[in-house]
């Protein structure tokens, strides 16, 4: 019996990860599948990946589903066998769910203590599914025990990445097929995918996210953004518009410092980007299998959801990753134990023999040489290497292998600020601007740094009579032109406890106002000068006013009344928020606050910067830098708009997507 049960669990331990099948060269465009409204039946297959997908249970409300009881019994028994403990769970082998369960929480804890991190996560999701379908108190208790253990092991164990090293240990010169600058939201999945076939070097200016509780713990999220040092995961700067900003400086990029919301780009956005829908869908699923979870709604977010619907932000789209008008529950990169998963987790798919990741490696410039273009005498620059500096100040060079079968490339994935900054520092940008700083011009490209944009954010602070625990972004109201979201558990300077303060956020979806980025100096570690020109387009201001009106209607609903003091009117909350110091912008001298003035005076950021190396202007549709050989830019700087409610889903997808295309040699 013991041997039989162990065999039934081998799909969790011994079967290798199955790669997502790559499509053929010619792919018919197919619509991206939506999660089904209801799942009448969930069968537990012999494929571990399918186990993880089914455990998500994507219907709007938990409903009882039919889990085959013999397999349920086998999985429970094998759970205990993994630590040498065989416990009877006969009630799940065929008796009713209300029968007493013959095990204790200590057995579960001891059982999972000997499992790998990957297997523990699968076990956790399995318990989550069982607790949904067999809601007995002991099963729910068992789920909590597993959740507690998962919480413990995630905070103490780092992924076993032997290929991640501090740049101080790097050789003076190294050679690779592909060199990626920027281990961020797009760079990590890109590097992991390319390493399936090529020798890859990934350079990241920040450190590792693992072992840092300010990154991994939801409750420490404010510390992650507040504690700024020369090496902290978040780097602070102020835009020329007077808005206080943060940019990521960590392996995993913005996924290490954001609020965690996961929402795919819409179908129309995918088409506008010129991407293949079928490969896009496969790439999204590759990401979601590892780092995305269904959030457990708090009372506050449940009230916000009901309030949005009552205020007319309809229809109710339930839980979905898709970007749909109305109100929905989205995915999150915070697991049920409150721990953050980042793009760095996707490096688990990398081939350790073909990848090197260097942290604390700040790129100084890209190296170019001139080559004959297309047999003509005209010289065209070709990228062949990257100069980078380690934390001790030592200079290193990474170069492309000569005569490599892959031909090799430098790929910049340093983000909407870092990528145009590095191109300019390397001599690719507006010639007059570069010469003014003493930078030798490699290519006069006036569009580098142009068209950069930010999605302006405005908020309404709501003191609550009910205690509020910190939450990630979980619910969004999507309207043409703007999105409504919320956060809780932070003080926001209103003088009361952070556990009694919430904030409702509106973000412009696709602002028309555009700005530009310039170098302040030639120091790669310094921030560039960025001007976003918020609300210079009248339509943006009109949209902000409409969004704030929607927030006020939502706060005034019966559904949200539990989280408002009855004597605090919407006008009071507006004036309270207006009294806060949220940016460095000059305020209007008028006492009366119109919503137009409110939007202008209190504009803030949600850190969704994009543009500066846009497709069609700086890079072509294959993300190759126009006028340069051997150089691509693959990140948010290539976007003309911020896709989805939060761009992180699309950026991680894009890294996987382009890695597959480049690896096939088709692009």
CSV table of N, CA and C in Angstrom, one decimal, residues 107-220:
chain,number,residue,atom,x,y,z
A,107,UNK,N,1.2,16.6,12.4
A,107,UNK,CA,1.6,15.7,11.4
A,107,UNK,C,1.8,16.4,10.1
A,108,UNK,N,0.9,17.4,9.7
A,108,UNK,CA,1.0,18.1,8.5
A,108,UNK,C,2.3,18.9,8.5
A,109,UNK,N,2.5,19.6,9.6
A,109,UNK,CA,3.7,20.5,9.7
A,109,UNK,C,5.0,19.6,9.5
A,110,UNK,N,5.0,18.5,10.2
A,110,UNK,CA,6.2,17.6,10.1
A,110,UNK,C,6.4,17.1,8.7
A,111,UNK,N,5.2,16.8,8.1
A,111,UNK,CA,5.3,16.2,6.7
A,111,UNK,C,5.9,17.1,5.7
A,112,UNK,N,5.4,18.4,5.7
A,112,UNK,CA,5.9,19.3,4.7
A,112,UNK,C,7.3,19.8,5.0
A,113,UNK,N,7.8,19.6,6.2
A,113,UNK,CA,9.1,20.1,6.6
A,113,UNK,C,10.2,19.5,5.7
A,114,UNK,N,9.9,18.3,5.2
A,114,UNK,CA,11.0,17.6,4.4
A,114,UNK,C,10.8,17.8,3.0
A,115,UNK,N,9.8,18.6,2.5
A,115,UNK,CA,9.5,18.8,1.1
A,115,UNK,C,10.3,19.9,0.6
A,116,UNK,N,10.5,19.9,-0.7
A,116,UNK,CA,11.1,21.1,-1.4
A,116,UNK,C,10.1,22.2,-1.4
A,117,UNK,N,10.7,23.4,-1.7
A,117,UNK,CA,9.8,24.6,-1.8
A,117,UNK,C,8.7,24.5,-2.8
A,118,UNK,N,9.1,23.9,-4.0
A,118,UNK,CA,8.1,23.7,-5.1
A,118,UNK,C,7.0,22.8,-4.6
A,119,UNK,N,7.4,21.7,-4.0
A,119,UNK,CA,6.3,20.7,-3.6
A,119,UNK,C,5.5,21.3,-2.5
A,120,UNK,N,6.0,22.1,-1.6
A,120,UNK,CA,5.2,22.7,-0.6
A,120,UNK,C,4.2,23.6,-1.1
A,121,UNK,N,4.5,24.4,-2.2
A,121,UNK,CA,3.6,25.3,-2.8
A,121,UNK,C,2.5,24.5,-3.4
A,122,UNK,N,2.8,23.3,-4.1
A,122,UNK,CA,1.8,22.5,-4.7
A,122,UNK,C,0.8,22.0,-3.6
A,123,UNK,N,1.4,21.5,-2.5
A,123,UNK,CA,0.6,21.0,-1.4
A,123,UNK,C,-0.3,22.0,-0.8
A,124,UNK,N,0.3,23.3,-0.7
A,124,UNK,CA,-0.6,24.4,-0.2
A,124,UNK,C,-1.8,24.6,-1.1
A,125,UNK,N,-1.5,24.6,-2.4
A,125,UNK,CA,-2.7,24.8,-3.3
A,125,UNK,C,-3.6,23.7,-3.3
A,126,UNK,N,-3.1,22.5,-3.1
A,126,UNK,CA,-4.0,21.3,-3.0
A,126,UNK,C,-4.9,21.4,-1.7
A,127,UNK,N,-4.3,21.8,-0.6
A,127,UNK,CA,-5.1,22.0,0.6
A,127,UNK,C,-6.2,23.1,0.4
A,128,UNK,N,-5.8,24.2,-0.3
A,128,UNK,CA,-6.7,25.3,-0.6
A,128,UNK,C,-7.9,24.8,-1.4
A,129,UNK,N,-7.7,23.9,-2.4
A,129,UNK,CA,-8.8,23.3,-3.1
A,129,UNK,C,-9.7,22.4,-2.2
A,130,UNK,N,-9.0,21.6,-1.4
A,130,UNK,CA,-9.8,20.7,-0.5
A,130,UNK,C,-10.7,21.5,0.5
A,131,UNK,N,-10.1,22.6,1.0
A,131,UNK,CA,-10.8,23.4,2.0
A,131,UNK,C,-12.0,24.1,1.3
A,132,UNK,N,-11.9,24.4,0.0
A,132,UNK,CA,-13.1,24.9,-0.7
A,132,UNK,C,-14.2,23.9,-0.8
A,133,UNK,N,-13.8,22.7,-1.1
A,133,UNK,CA,-14.8,21.7,-1.4
A,133,UNK,C,-15.3,20.8,-0.2
A,134,UNK,N,-14.5,20.8,0.9
A,134,UNK,CA,-14.8,20.1,2.1
A,134,UNK,C,-14.6,21.1,3.3
A,135,UNK,N,-15.5,22.0,3.5
A,135,UNK,CA,-15.3,23.1,4.4
A,135,UNK,C,-15.6,22.7,5.9
A,136,UNK,N,-15.0,21.6,6.3
A,136,UNK,CA,-15.0,21.2,7.7
A,136,UNK,C,-14.0,22.0,8.5
A,137,UNK,N,-14.2,22.2,9.7
A,137,UNK,CA,-13.3,23.0,10.5
A,137,UNK,C,-11.9,22.5,10.6
A,138,UNK,N,-11.8,21.1,10.6
A,138,UNK,CA,-10.4,20.6,10.7
A,138,UNK,C,-9.7,20.7,9.4
A,139,UNK,N,-10.4,20.6,8.3
A,139,UNK,CA,-9.7,20.9,7.0
A,139,UNK,C,-9.3,22.3,6.9
A,140,UNK,N,-10.1,23.2,7.3
A,140,UNK,CA,-9.7,24.6,7.3
A,140,UNK,C,-8.5,24.9,8.2
A,141,UNK,N,-8.5,24.2,9.3
A,141,UNK,CA,-7.4,24.3,10.2
A,141,UNK,C,-6.1,23.7,9.6
A,142,UNK,N,-6.3,22.6,8.9
A,142,UNK,CA,-5.1,22.0,8.2
A,142,UNK,C,-4.5,23.0,7.1
A,143,UNK,N,-5.5,23.7,6.4
A,143,UNK,CA,-5.0,24.6,5.4
A,143,UNK,C,-4.2,25.7,6.1
A,144,UNK,N,-4.6,26.2,7.3
A,144,UNK,CA,-3.9,27.3,8.0
A,144,UNK,C,-2.5,26.8,8.4
A,145,UNK,N,-2.4,25.5,8.8
A,145,UNK,CA,-1.1,25.0,9.3
A,145,UNK,C,-0.2,25.0,8.1
A,146,UNK,N,-0.7,24.5,6.9
A,146,UNK,CA,0.2,24.5,5.8
A,146,UNK,C,0.6,25.9,5.3
A,147,UNK,N,-0.4,26.8,5.4
A,147,UNK,CA,-0.1,28.2,5.1
A,147,UNK,C,0.9,28.8,6.0
A,148,UNK,N,0.8,28.5,7.3
A,148,UNK,CA,1.8,29.0,8.2
A,148,UNK,C,3.2,28.4,7.9
A,149,UNK,N,3.3,27.1,7.6
A,149,UNK,CA,4.6,26.6,7.2
A,149,UNK,C,5.1,27.2,5.9
A,150,UNK,N,4.2,27.4,5.0
A,150,UNK,CA,4.7,28.0,3.7
A,150,UNK,C,5.2,29.4,4.0
A,151,UNK,N,4.6,30.1,4.9
A,151,UNK,CA,5.0,31.4,5.3
A,151,UNK,C,6.4,31.3,5.8
A,152,UNK,N,6.7,30.3,6.7
A,152,UNK,CA,8.0,30.2,7.3
A,152,UNK,C,9.1,29.9,6.3
A,153,UNK,N,8.8,28.9,5.4
A,153,UNK,CA,9.9,28.5,4.6
A,153,UNK,C,10.2,29.5,3.5
A,154,UNK,N,9.1,30.2,3.1
A,154,UNK,CA,9.4,31.2,2.0
A,154,UNK,C,10.3,32.4,2.5
A,155,UNK,N,10.1,32.7,3.8
A,155,UNK,CA,10.9,33.8,4.4
A,155,UNK,C,12.3,33.4,4.7
A,156,UNK,N,12.6,32.1,4.8
A,156,UNK,CA,13.9,31.7,5.3
A,156,UNK,C,14.8,31.0,4.2
A,157,UNK,N,14.1,30.6,3.1
A,157,UNK,CA,14.9,29.9,2.1
A,157,UNK,C,14.9,30.7,0.8
A,158,UNK,N,16.1,30.8,0.2
A,158,UNK,CA,16.2,31.5,-1.1
A,158,UNK,C,16.2,30.4,-2.2
A,159,UNK,N,15.7,30.8,-3.4
A,159,UNK,CA,15.8,29.8,-4.5
A,159,UNK,C,17.2,29.4,-4.7
A,160,UNK,N,17.5,28.2,-5.0
A,160,UNK,CA,18.8,27.6,-5.1
A,160,UNK,C,19.5,28.1,-6.4
A,161,UNK,N,19.7,29.4,-6.6
A,161,UNK,CA,20.3,29.9,-7.8
A,161,UNK,C,21.8,30.0,-7.6
A,162,UNK,N,22.5,28.9,-8.0
A,162,UNK,CA,23.9,28.9,-7.9
A,162,UNK,C,24.6,29.9,-8.9
A,163,UNK,N,23.8,30.3,-9.9
A,163,UNK,CA,24.3,31.1,-11.0
A,163,UNK,C,24.2,32.6,-10.7
A,164,UNK,N,23.6,33.0,-9.5
A,164,UNK,CA,23.6,34.4,-9.2
A,164,UNK,C,24.8,34.7,-8.3
A,165,UNK,N,25.6,35.7,-8.7
A,165,UNK,CA,26.8,36.0,-8.0
A,165,UNK,C,26.9,37.5,-7.9
A,166,UNK,N,27.6,38.0,-6.9
A,166,UNK,CA,28.0,39.4,-6.8
A,166,UNK,C,29.0,39.7,-7.9
A,167,UNK,N,28.9,40.9,-8.5
A,167,UNK,CA,29.7,41.3,-9.6
A,167,UNK,C,31.2,41.4,-9.2
A,168,UNK,N,31.5,41.5,-7.9
A,168,UNK,CA,32.8,41.6,-7.5
A,168,UNK,C,33.6,40.3,-7.8
A,169,UNK,N,32.9,39.2,-8.0
A,169,UNK,CA,33.5,37.9,-8.3
A,169,UNK,C,33.6,37.7,-9.8
A,170,UNK,N,33.2,38.6,-10.6
A,170,UNK,CA,33.2,38.4,-12.0
A,170,UNK,C,34.6,38.6,-12.6
A,171,UNK,N,34.9,37.9,-13.7
A,171,UNK,CA,36.3,38.1,-14.3
A,171,UNK,C,36.4,39.5,-15.0
A,172,UNK,N,37.6,39.9,-15.3
A,172,UNK,CA,37.8,41.2,-15.9
A,172,UNK,C,37.1,41.3,-17.3
A,173,UNK,N,37.1,40.2,-18.0
A,173,UNK,CA,36.5,40.1,-19.3
A,173,UNK,C,35.8,38.8,-19.5
A,174,UNK,N,34.6,38.7,-20.0
A,174,UNK,CA,33.9,37.5,-20.2
A,174,UNK,C,33.2,37.5,-21.6
A,175,UNK,N,32.8,36.3,-22.1
A,175,UNK,CA,32.3,36.3,-23.4
A,175,UNK,C,31.0,35.4,-23.4
A,176,UNK,N,30.0,35.9,-24.1
A,176,UNK,CA,28.6,35.3,-24.0
A,176,UNK,C,27.9,35.4,-25.4
A,177,UNK,N,26.9,34.6,-25.6
A,177,UNK,CA,26.0,34.7,-26.7
A,177,UNK,C,25.1,35.9,-26.6
A,178,UNK,N,24.5,36.1,-25.5
A,178,UNK,CA,23.6,37.2,-25.2
A,178,UNK,C,23.9,37.9,-23.9
A,179,UNK,N,23.9,39.2,-23.9
A,179,UNK,CA,24.2,40.0,-22.7
A,179,UNK,C,23.0,40.9,-22.5
A,180,UNK,N,22.3,40.7,-21.4
A,180,UNK,CA,21.1,41.4,-21.0
A,180,UNK,C,21.4,42.4,-19.9
A,181,UNK,N,21.1,43.7,-20.1
A,181,UNK,CA,21.4,44.7,-19.1
A,181,UNK,C,20.0,45.0,-18.5
A,182,UNK,N,19.9,44.6,-17.2
A,182,UNK,CA,18.7,44.9,-16.5
A,182,UNK,C,17.9,43.6,-16.1
A,183,UNK,N,18.1,43.2,-14.9
A,183,UNK,CA,17.4,42.0,-14.4
A,183,UNK,C,16.0,42.3,-13.8
A,184,UNK,N,15.2,43.0,-14.5
A,184,UNK,CA,13.9,43.4,-14.0
A,184,UNK,C,12.7,42.6,-14.4
A,185,UNK,N,11.6,43.2,-14.6
A,185,UNK,CA,10.3,42.6,-14.8
A,185,UNK,C,10.4,41.8,-16.2
A,186,UNK,N,11.0,42.4,-17.2
A,186,UNK,CA,11.1,41.7,-18.5
A,186,UNK,C,12.4,41.0,-18.6
A,187,UNK,N,13.5,41.5,-18.0
A,187,UNK,CA,14.8,40.9,-18.2
A,187,UNK,C,15.0,39.5,-17.6
A,188,UNK,N,14.3,39.3,-16.4
A,188,UNK,CA,14.5,37.9,-15.8
A,188,UNK,C,13.8,36.8,-16.7
A,189,UNK,N,12.5,37.0,-17.1
A,189,UNK,CA,12.0,35.9,-18.0
A,189,UNK,C,12.7,35.8,-19.3
A,190,UNK,N,13.2,36.9,-19.8
A,190,UNK,CA,13.9,36.9,-21.1
A,190,UNK,C,15.2,36.1,-20.9
A,191,UNK,N,15.9,36.4,-19.9
A,191,UNK,CA,17.2,35.7,-19.7
A,191,UNK,C,17.0,34.2,-19.4
A,192,UNK,N,15.9,33.8,-18.6
A,192,UNK,CA,15.6,32.4,-18.4
A,192,UNK,C,15.3,31.7,-19.7
A,193,UNK,N,14.5,32.3,-20.5
A,193,UNK,CA,14.1,31.7,-21.8
A,193,UNK,C,15.3,31.5,-22.7
A,194,UNK,N,16.1,32.6,-22.9
A,194,UNK,CA,17.2,32.5,-23.8
A,194,UNK,C,18.2,31.4,-23.4
A,195,UNK,N,18.3,31.2,-22.0
A,195,UNK,CA,19.3,30.3,-21.5
A,195,UNK,C,19.0,28.8,-21.9
A,196,UNK,N,17.7,28.6,-22.4
A,196,UNK,CA,17.4,27.3,-22.8
A,196,UNK,C,18.2,26.8,-24.0
A,197,UNK,N,18.8,27.8,-24.7
A,197,UNK,CA,19.5,27.5,-25.9
A,197,UNK,C,20.9,28.2,-26.0
A,198,UNK,N,21.1,29.3,-25.3
A,198,UNK,CA,22.3,30.1,-25.4
A,198,UNK,C,23.0,30.4,-24.1
A,199,UNK,N,24.2,30.8,-24.2
A,199,UNK,CA,25.0,31.3,-23.1
A,199,UNK,C,24.6,32.7,-22.8
A,200,UNK,N,24.1,33.0,-21.6
A,200,UNK,CA,23.5,34.3,-21.3
A,200,UNK,C,24.1,34.9,-20.1
A,201,UNK,N,24.4,36.2,-20.2
A,201,UNK,CA,24.8,37.0,-19.0
A,201,UNK,C,23.7,38.0,-18.7
A,202,UNK,N,23.3,38.0,-17.5
A,202,UNK,CA,22.3,39.0,-17.0
A,202,UNK,C,22.9,39.9,-16.0
A,203,UNK,N,23.0,41.2,-16.3
A,203,UNK,CA,23.6,42.2,-15.4
A,203,UNK,C,22.5,43.0,-14.7
A,204,UNK,N,22.5,43.0,-13.4
A,204,UNK,CA,21.5,43.8,-12.6
A,204,UNK,C,22.3,44.7,-11.6
A,205,UNK,N,21.9,46.0,-11.7
A,205,UNK,CA,22.6,47.0,-10.8
A,205,UNK,C,22.2,46.8,-9.4
A,206,UNK,N,21.1,46.3,-9.0
A,206,UNK,CA,20.7,46.1,-7.7
A,206,UNK,C,21.1,44.8,-7.1
A,207,UNK,N,20.6,44.4,-5.9
A,207,UNK,CA,20.9,43.2,-5.2
A,207,UNK,C,19.8,42.1,-5.4
A,208,UNK,N,19.9,41.1,-4.6
A,208,UNK,CA,19.0,40.0,-4.7
A,208,UNK,C,17.8,40.3,-3.8
A,209,UNK,N,16.5,39.9,-4.2
A,209,UNK,CA,15.4,40.2,-3.4
A,209,UNK,C,15.2,39.2,-2.2
A,210,UNK,N,15.9,38.1,-2.3
A,210,UNK,CA,15.7,37.0,-1.4
A,210,UNK,C,16.4,37.3,0.0
A,211,UNK,N,15.6,37.0,1.0
A,211,UNK,CA,16.1,37.3,2.4
A,211,UNK,C,15.9,38.7,2.9
A,212,UNK,N,15.2,39.5,2.1
A,212,UNK,CA,14.9,40.9,2.5
A,212,UNK,C,13.4,41.0,2.8
A,213,UNK,N,13.1,41.0,4.1
A,213,UNK,CA,11.6,41.0,4.5
A,213,UNK,C,10.9,42.2,4.0
A,214,UNK,N,11.6,43.3,3.8
A,214,UNK,CA,10.9,44.5,3.3
A,214,UNK,C,10.3,44.3,1.9
A,215,UNK,N,11.0,43.4,1.2
A,215,UNK,CA,10.5,43.0,-0.2
A,215,UNK,C,9.5,41.9,-0.1
A,216,UNK,N,9.8,40.9,0.7
A,216,UNK,CA,9.0,39.7,0.6
A,216,UNK,C,7.7,39.8,1.4
A,217,UNK,N,7.6,40.6,2.5
A,217,UNK,CA,6.4,40.6,3.3
A,217,UNK,C,5.5,41.8,3.0
A,218,UNK,N,4.2,41.4,2.8
A,218,UNK,CA,3.2,42.5,2.5
A,218,UNK,C,3.2,43.5,3.6
A,219,UNK,N,3.3,43.1,4.8
A,219,UNK,CA,3.1,44.0,5.9
A,219,UNK,C,4.3,45.0,6.0
A,220,UNK,N,5.4,44.7,5.3
A,220,UNK,CA,6.5,45.6,5.3
A,220,UNK,C,6.6,46.5,4.0
